[in-house]
C-alpha positions as a printed Julia matrix, in Angstrom:
512×3 Matrix{Float64}:
  44.28  -16.05  -22.6
  43.79  -13.5   -19.94
  42.5   -14.41  -16.54
  39.42  -12.7   -17.03
  38.59  -14.32  -20.46
  35.52  -16.25  -20.51
  36.1   -19.8   -21.28
  35.32  -20.79  -24.9
  32.71  -23.3   -25.7
  31.83  -21.96  -29.27
  29.97  -25.53  -30.38
  29.86  -28.89  -29.99
  33.28  -30.86  -30.15
  32.97  -34.26  -31.39
  35.6   -36.56  -29.94
  35.74  -39.55  -32.23
  37.67  -41.5   -30.03
  34.95  -40.81  -26.71
  32.49  -41.82  -29.43
  34.01  -44.83  -30.29
  34.74  -45.94  -26.83
  31.16  -45.06  -25.84
  29.89  -47.71  -28.4
  32.93  -50.6   -27.88
  32.38  -49.96  -23.96
  28.79  -51.1   -24.39
  29.23  -53.81  -27.1
  26.87  -55.65  -25.35
  24.16  -53.45  -25.89
  25.0   -53.31  -29.64
  25.03  -56.88  -29.87
  21.8   -57.38  -27.85
  20.1   -54.89  -29.81
  21.08  -56.75  -33.17
  20.08  -60.18  -32.01
  16.96  -59.07  -30.83
  15.99  -57.3   -33.87
  17.02  -60.32  -36.07
  14.65  -62.57  -34.17
  11.85  -59.93  -34.06
  12.27  -59.62  -37.96
  12.45  -63.54  -38.2
   9.16  -63.91  -36.18
   7.54  -60.94  -38.19
   8.07  -62.32  -41.25
   6.95  -65.85  -40.19
   3.63  -64.87  -38.9
   2.62  -61.65  -40.26
   3.73  -61.85  -43.75
   1.92  -63.96  -46.18
   4.0   -66.32  -48.47
   3.7   -65.27  -52.37
   4.34  -67.48  -55.0
   5.57  -66.68  -58.76
   5.11  -68.51  -61.98
   5.93  -67.09  -65.23
   5.87  -67.48  -69.27
   8.29  -66.43  -71.82
   7.68  -65.43  -75.14
   9.85  -64.9   -78.15
   8.74  -62.07  -80.34
   9.08  -62.85  -84.23
   9.25  -59.82  -86.72
  10.04  -62.16  -89.73
   7.5   -62.57  -92.74
   6.98  -65.86  -94.42
   5.33  -66.05  -97.84
   4.79  -69.53  -98.75
   8.01  -71.68  -98.64
  10.08  -68.64  -99.15
  11.49  -66.95  -96.13
  12.82  -63.49  -96.02
  16.29  -63.26  -94.47
  16.61  -61.7   -90.63
  18.53  -58.41  -90.62
  19.78  -56.68  -87.65
  17.1   -54.05  -88.3
  14.57  -56.85  -87.97
  16.14  -57.98  -84.67
  15.9   -54.44  -83.3
  12.11  -54.06  -84.42
  11.55  -57.27  -82.55
  13.02  -55.6   -79.46
  10.9   -52.39  -79.89
   8.11  -54.63  -80.05
   8.32  -55.91  -76.62
   6.95  -52.83  -75.0
   4.24  -52.65  -77.62
   3.16  -56.61  -76.52
   3.32  -55.7   -72.82
   0.69  -52.91  -73.12
  -1.63  -55.17  -74.98
  -1.15  -57.7   -72.48
  -2.43  -55.11  -69.82
  -5.52  -53.75  -71.44
  -8.81  -54.61  -70.18
  -9.89  -56.71  -72.83
  -6.7   -58.79  -72.77
  -6.7   -59.28  -68.84
 -10.55  -60.18  -68.95
  -9.97  -62.69  -71.46
  -7.57  -64.5   -69.25
  -9.93  -64.32  -66.38
 -12.44  -65.99  -68.5
 -10.0   -68.56  -69.64
  -8.28  -69.48  -66.5
 -11.77  -69.16  -64.47
  -9.94  -67.55  -61.29
 -12.2   -65.15  -59.31
 -10.28  -61.95  -59.73
 -10.92  -58.47  -61.12
  -9.22  -56.55  -63.97
  -7.68  -54.05  -61.38
  -6.47  -56.99  -58.97
  -4.94  -59.09  -62.05
  -3.22  -56.04  -63.4
  -1.36  -55.89  -60.16
  -0.42  -59.1   -60.05
   1.19  -59.06  -63.33
   4.64  -57.87  -63.95
   6.5   -58.38  -67.53
   9.94  -57.5   -68.87
  12.31  -58.14  -71.67
  14.98  -60.77  -70.73
  18.61  -59.29  -70.93
  17.53  -56.6   -73.41
  16.77  -59.5   -76.16
  13.65  -60.23  -78.15
  12.41  -62.55  -75.41
  10.21  -61.39  -72.73
   8.81  -62.96  -69.42
   5.15  -62.41  -68.11
   5.48  -63.37  -64.24
   2.29  -63.52  -62.16
   2.34  -63.26  -58.3
  -0.24  -64.71  -56.06
  -0.59  -66.18  -52.55
  -1.96  -69.2   -53.99
   0.38  -71.23  -56.24
  -1.86  -72.88  -58.2
  -3.61  -69.55  -59.0
  -0.62  -67.83  -60.44
   0.42  -71.03  -62.53
  -3.42  -71.11  -63.72
  -3.06  -67.15  -65.04
   0.51  -67.45  -66.42
  -0.58  -70.39  -68.51
  -3.82  -68.54  -69.57
  -1.67  -65.76  -70.37
   0.18  -67.84  -72.61
  -2.4   -69.17  -74.46
  -4.44  -65.81  -74.89
  -1.42  -63.47  -75.64
   0.04  -64.78  -78.96
  -3.74  -64.61  -80.36
  -4.28  -61.19  -79.03
  -0.84  -59.68  -80.68
  -1.28  -61.63  -83.83
  -4.97  -60.14  -84.19
  -3.58  -56.84  -83.48
  -0.13  -56.33  -84.98
   0.1   -57.25  -88.71
   3.25  -59.36  -89.98
   4.68  -60.05  -86.2
   3.8   -63.05  -83.61
   4.52  -63.97  -80.22
   5.8   -67.76  -79.51
   5.69  -69.3   -76.41
   9.12  -70.21  -75.38
   8.25  -71.62  -71.66
   4.8   -72.57  -69.99
   4.72  -71.97  -66.36
   4.88  -74.59  -63.86
   3.4   -74.37  -60.34
   6.07  -72.96  -57.55
   7.29  -75.28  -55.04
   8.64  -72.44  -52.53
   7.44  -69.3   -51.87
   9.38  -66.23  -53.87
   8.55  -63.84  -50.75
   9.44  -63.06  -47.93
  12.97  -64.02  -47.61
  13.77  -64.97  -44.12
  17.54  -64.74  -44.32
  17.16  -61.69  -46.01
  14.79  -60.13  -43.53
  16.82  -61.45  -40.31
  19.76  -59.85  -41.83
  17.86  -56.82  -42.35
  16.71  -56.79  -38.96
  20.36  -57.44  -37.7
  21.74  -54.67  -38.99
  18.83  -52.35  -38.28
  19.32  -53.41  -35.0
  23.11  -52.99  -34.92
  22.68  -49.38  -36.61
  19.83  -48.47  -34.07
  21.96  -49.0   -31.06
  25.24  -47.35  -32.29
  22.87  -44.27  -33.24
  21.64  -44.19  -29.62
  24.96  -44.38  -28.03
  26.31  -41.87  -30.31
  23.9   -39.5   -29.94
  23.41  -40.32  -25.96
  27.5   -39.36  -25.84
  27.07  -36.75  -27.7
  24.17  -34.76  -25.46
  25.63  -36.42  -22.41
  27.32  -33.69  -20.28
  28.81  -35.91  -17.63
  32.42  -35.56  -16.83
  33.91  -38.81  -17.63
  37.55  -38.07  -18.74
  40.21  -35.25  -18.58
  39.29  -34.41  -21.94
  35.58  -33.55  -21.16
  36.95  -30.75  -18.85
  39.72  -29.66  -21.4
  36.88  -29.04  -23.95
  34.58  -27.41  -21.49
  36.88  -24.5   -20.0
  40.29  -23.71  -20.49
  41.13  -24.43  -16.85
  43.79  -26.87  -15.95
  43.73  -30.11  -14.64
  46.16  -30.12  -11.66
  45.82  -33.95  -10.53
  43.37  -36.96  -10.91
  42.5   -38.96   -7.53
  41.53  -42.52   -7.87
  38.34  -43.57   -6.61
  39.11  -44.83   -3.13
  35.94  -46.61   -2.49
  36.13  -48.79   -5.8
  34.54  -52.06   -5.44
  37.13  -55.34   -5.07
  37.16  -58.02   -7.6
  38.62  -61.22   -8.04
  40.51  -60.7    -4.76
  42.33  -57.78   -6.23
  42.17  -54.22   -5.25
  39.87  -53.12   -8.25
  42.03  -50.8   -10.31
  43.99  -49.48   -7.15
  45.52  -50.99   -4.73
  45.38  -50.14   -1.08
  48.52  -50.22    1.08
  46.96  -50.16    4.65
  44.15  -49.27    6.66
  44.27  -47.78   10.54
  44.64  -50.71   12.07
  47.37  -52.77    9.71
  49.78  -52.25    6.52
  48.88  -55.55    5.05
  47.65  -55.72    1.58
  44.23  -57.14    2.27
  40.92  -56.01    0.61
  38.21  -54.57    2.8
  35.09  -56.77    3.28
  31.86  -56.49    5.39
  33.85  -58.21    8.2
  37.34  -56.27    7.66
  37.88  -52.57    7.55
  36.82  -50.31    4.79
  39.39  -48.35    2.61
  40.89  -45.65    4.57
  39.73  -42.23    2.77
  41.88  -39.83    4.75
  45.34  -39.29    6.14
  48.74  -41.08    5.64
  47.02  -44.73    4.88
  45.2   -43.79    1.56
  45.88  -45.75   -1.23
  49.13  -45.16   -2.89
  47.53  -43.73   -6.12
  45.73  -41.4    -4.16
  48.77  -40.79   -2.02
  50.69  -39.9    -5.36
  47.73  -37.7    -6.85
  47.7   -35.49   -3.86
  51.71  -35.43   -3.76
  51.27  -33.85   -7.3
  48.62  -31.63   -6.42
  50.91  -29.98   -3.75
  53.62  -29.79   -5.89
  51.8   -27.78   -8.53
  50.36  -25.5    -5.92
  53.94  -24.74   -4.92
  54.74  -23.74   -8.16
  51.64  -21.76   -8.54
  52.62  -19.49   -5.75
  56.32  -19.26   -6.01
  57.52  -15.83   -4.52
  54.25  -14.65   -4.9
  52.92  -14.5    -1.17
  54.46  -16.05    2.16
  50.93  -17.66    2.95
  48.57  -18.52    0.44
  44.85  -18.84    1.0
  43.65  -21.44   -1.24
  39.86  -21.98   -1.58
  38.57  -25.25   -2.31
  35.02  -25.47   -4.25
  33.03  -27.66   -6.49
  30.08  -26.7    -8.93
  27.68  -29.31   -7.06
  27.41  -31.25   -3.8
  28.94  -34.63   -3.41
  31.89  -34.07   -5.41
  34.09  -34.69   -2.8
  35.61  -31.15   -2.22
  35.65  -31.48    1.71
  37.78  -34.69    1.3
  40.0   -33.23   -1.2
  40.73  -30.29    1.17
  41.57  -32.86    4.11
  44.06  -34.67    2.11
  45.67  -31.83    0.5
  46.12  -30.32    3.99
  47.83  -33.75    5.08
  49.7   -33.58    2.21
  51.35  -30.3     2.71
  51.78  -30.62    6.41
  53.99  -33.66    5.62
  56.12  -30.88    4.23
  56.56  -29.83    7.45
  54.38  -26.97    6.31
  51.82  -24.89    9.08
  48.66  -25.72    7.54
  45.4   -24.51    8.6
  42.04  -26.05    7.08
  38.84  -23.81    7.67
  35.28  -25.03    7.2
  33.7   -22.35    5.65
  30.64  -24.4     4.55
  28.63  -23.69    7.47
  25.07  -24.62    5.66
  26.44  -28.31    5.34
  29.64  -28.68    7.43
  31.22  -31.93    7.27
  35.24  -31.42    8.07
  34.61  -32.31   11.91
  33.06  -35.26   11.28
  35.78  -36.58    8.71
  38.37  -35.59   11.18
  36.47  -36.27   14.32
  37.09  -33.17   16.14
  34.63  -30.92   17.88
  32.4   -29.06   15.56
  31.72  -26.27   18.34
  33.27  -23.63   18.68
  34.02  -22.89   15.24
  34.49  -20.25   12.7
  30.66  -19.05   13.09
  31.18  -18.63   17.01
  34.38  -16.5    16.33
  33.05  -14.34   13.44
  29.85  -13.67   15.62
  32.27  -12.48   18.84
  31.2   -15.48   20.77
  34.76  -17.39   21.12
  38.41  -16.05   20.77
  40.5   -17.12   18.12
  42.51  -19.41   20.3
  39.28  -21.3    21.19
  38.46  -22.27   17.63
  41.84  -23.42   16.42
  42.01  -27.12   17.11
  45.0   -29.82   16.05
  43.89  -32.39   13.56
  43.87  -35.57   15.48
  44.21  -39.35   13.64
  48.04  -39.3    14.94
  49.05  -36.79   12.37
  52.07  -34.43   12.29
  52.13  -31.35   14.03
  51.42  -28.23   12.1
  47.91  -29.44   10.72
  45.06  -27.42   12.37
  41.51  -27.01   11.81
  38.94  -24.34   12.49
  35.53  -26.04   12.38
  32.23  -24.36   11.3
  30.6   -23.76   14.37
  26.93  -23.8    15.1
  24.97  -23.37   11.89
  24.09  -19.67   11.6
  21.07  -18.18    9.99
  23.2   -15.67    7.63
  26.36  -17.49    6.46
  26.89  -15.18    3.67
  26.76  -12.07    5.85
  29.44  -13.72    8.07
  31.73  -14.73    5.2
  31.61  -11.28    3.79
  32.27   -9.42    7.18
  35.36   -7.53    7.78
  36.0    -9.58   10.79
  36.56  -12.6     8.24
  39.09  -10.62    6.13
  40.97   -9.55    9.47
  40.86  -13.18   10.52
  42.62  -14.05    7.39
  45.09  -11.54    7.56
  45.9   -12.34   11.06
  46.37  -16.08   10.42
  48.78  -15.42    7.56
  51.89  -14.42    9.65
  50.98  -18.1    11.73
  50.97  -20.58    8.75
  52.36  -21.37    5.51
  48.88  -22.55    3.86
  45.69  -21.65    4.73
  43.01  -24.12    3.06
  39.19  -22.9     2.95
  36.44  -25.59    2.4
  34.13  -23.78    0.53
  30.25  -24.5    -0.33
  29.56  -25.66   -3.67
  29.23  -22.44   -6.17
  26.59  -23.72   -8.2
  24.19  -24.11   -5.26
  24.66  -21.0    -2.95
  26.9   -18.06   -3.17
  28.83  -18.17   -0.53
  31.77  -19.3    -2.33
  31.7   -16.09   -4.35
  32.1   -14.12   -1.36
  34.53  -15.87    0.36
  36.65  -16.43   -2.9
  37.21  -12.77   -2.94
  39.34  -12.99    0.1
  41.73  -16.06   -1.33
  44.92  -16.26   -3.43
  43.25  -18.53   -5.96
  40.51  -21.43   -6.25
  40.85  -24.97   -6.5
  37.63  -26.59   -8.26
  36.87  -30.26   -7.56
  34.83  -32.22  -10.12
  33.83  -35.9    -9.73
  34.03  -38.48  -12.41
  30.57  -39.58  -13.78
  28.92  -37.43  -11.46
  29.43  -33.84  -12.02
  28.96  -32.24  -15.7
  30.41  -29.86  -17.81
  27.69  -27.36  -17.95
  28.09  -26.86  -14.3
  31.68  -26.75  -14.22
  31.62  -24.19  -16.88
  29.23  -22.05  -14.73
  31.56  -22.57  -11.85
  34.33  -21.11  -13.84
  32.04  -18.41  -14.87
  30.99  -17.25  -11.26
  34.37  -17.24   -9.73
  35.77  -15.0   -12.81
  33.02  -12.99  -12.46
  34.26  -11.91   -8.95
  37.88  -11.79  -10.55
  38.83  -14.56   -8.28
  42.1   -16.75   -9.85
  41.05  -20.18  -10.71
  44.27  -22.72   -9.98
  42.95  -25.57  -11.74
  40.76  -28.53  -11.74
  41.11  -31.89   -9.45
  39.46  -34.75  -11.22
  37.79  -36.7    -8.16
  36.73  -40.62   -8.09
  38.22  -41.36  -11.02
  37.43  -45.0   -11.71
  39.58  -45.48  -14.73
  43.24  -45.52  -15.63
  44.75  -42.12  -14.38
  46.51  -41.22  -17.51
  48.94  -37.97  -17.55
  47.34  -36.4   -14.26
  47.92  -39.21  -11.83
  48.7   -42.84  -11.31
  46.59  -45.64  -12.01
  46.62  -49.52  -11.29
  49.68  -50.33  -13.14
  51.81  -47.9   -11.68
  50.44  -48.86   -7.97
  51.19  -52.57   -8.45
  54.79  -52.01  -10.04
  55.88  -49.74   -7.12
  54.1   -51.62   -4.28
  57.2   -52.55   -2.66
  58.45  -48.84   -2.44
  55.05  -48.05   -0.52
  56.98  -47.33    2.83
  59.14  -45.01    0.91
  56.69  -43.28   -1.09
  53.16  -43.79    0.16
  51.58  -41.95    3.29
  52.61  -44.82    5.45
  56.24  -43.5     6.09
  55.98  -40.51    8.51
  59.49  -39.13    7.64
  60.31  -40.81    4.28
  63.89  -39.64    2.51
  61.75  -38.62   -0.5
  59.43  -36.22    1.58
  62.32  -34.67    3.62
  64.12  -33.97   -0.08
  60.88  -32.33   -1.19
  60.74  -30.38    1.78
  63.95  -28.99    1.57
């Protein structure tokens, strides 16, 4: 795909594994919903549904003619005719005349319509026996009506259909237990409905959730490569352990000690960041080196994000630290003149800075500051300067372009900390002066729609997008970085691989 081609997002891509993880990861919601619904159905059945009782009487359809003491033999035709008569007898039973006789005989206070709705009749297993069932909220009423039918119906049939009869096989008795509702059945139904509702809710929520939660979310929303995944260096510490990542030091000591309120917070910038974060930034710098092989002597790299708060400035600082450890001369420029943050992070002076130089108030030598925090030589910073009323005009001025051209001869890498492209257009203006853009996306904070829009914005101004850096990853990093298990295994090598070594053999080897 060419650089100018827009990212593909033809439709919603369903990741079955992600949906499964969304449900399994919130199993307690599913279980709670199922249990609550089961309890509600049980309580509702107990208090809201009136129990009903059933009493039934059975009849045998006789189609055999008797002449005195001589009986005609029963043939298969007679049996078939008896079965066919069952439907006729049921129709006779439900006539107004029959049911009114039943009401009079039983003495119950019911109308014809009410009694008709209480009666059901059907043949038993397709035989010449049929059953009449009466359902009522009163078990004695059900028994009285069923036995009244057993007394009235044979006489009604004998008087209407000649040559046939219906004999009572079984009279009705008073039901000892209600036939409905079924507490186990309704409770199980509530459990299943609660289970299904919770799963459906989680699946629908996940399908329409645009939050970036994993590498696959970025891969599906745009065709930009993921260069690295940086762990969450502020993750909470549980059980005396370092969450998912091991912190190998702080600015005061290098002992494996979990930061607490009385102790020191995790280091976020510099050589003493966590091992996993250190390796992630080393992976990022290695991929950037391959991105500019034999292309430009001093790449100008812009670092931006779709939204504010995704960690672009933090990523820019640590990337600059990592590049400086290769004995490269690195310049970091704070181009976010609306909401600057580099001066506070690096404990340097905000003024004079970029805005002061671009407006002609200070010379270039006055605005370049060496980075503090006991860092190697070769890492310089240009702060934002005073907040100007027209930052976009300053970034798009010929002076800015000339400044970068002059600085290329003095440095190996120039990093521009740009504003979020999704909020202001300053980043798009400055992106034209870069050799490539890094987009920072924060897990569980950024979203795919904003990231896709950011990619569109930069490609609209024909800017090369180098890739995406996933920030504050709280889960196992996978194929783009190093996670808890890796860090734990290689903890003893931290002085050789981590930021804790000033001139480790591995870094010197990589520099050469």
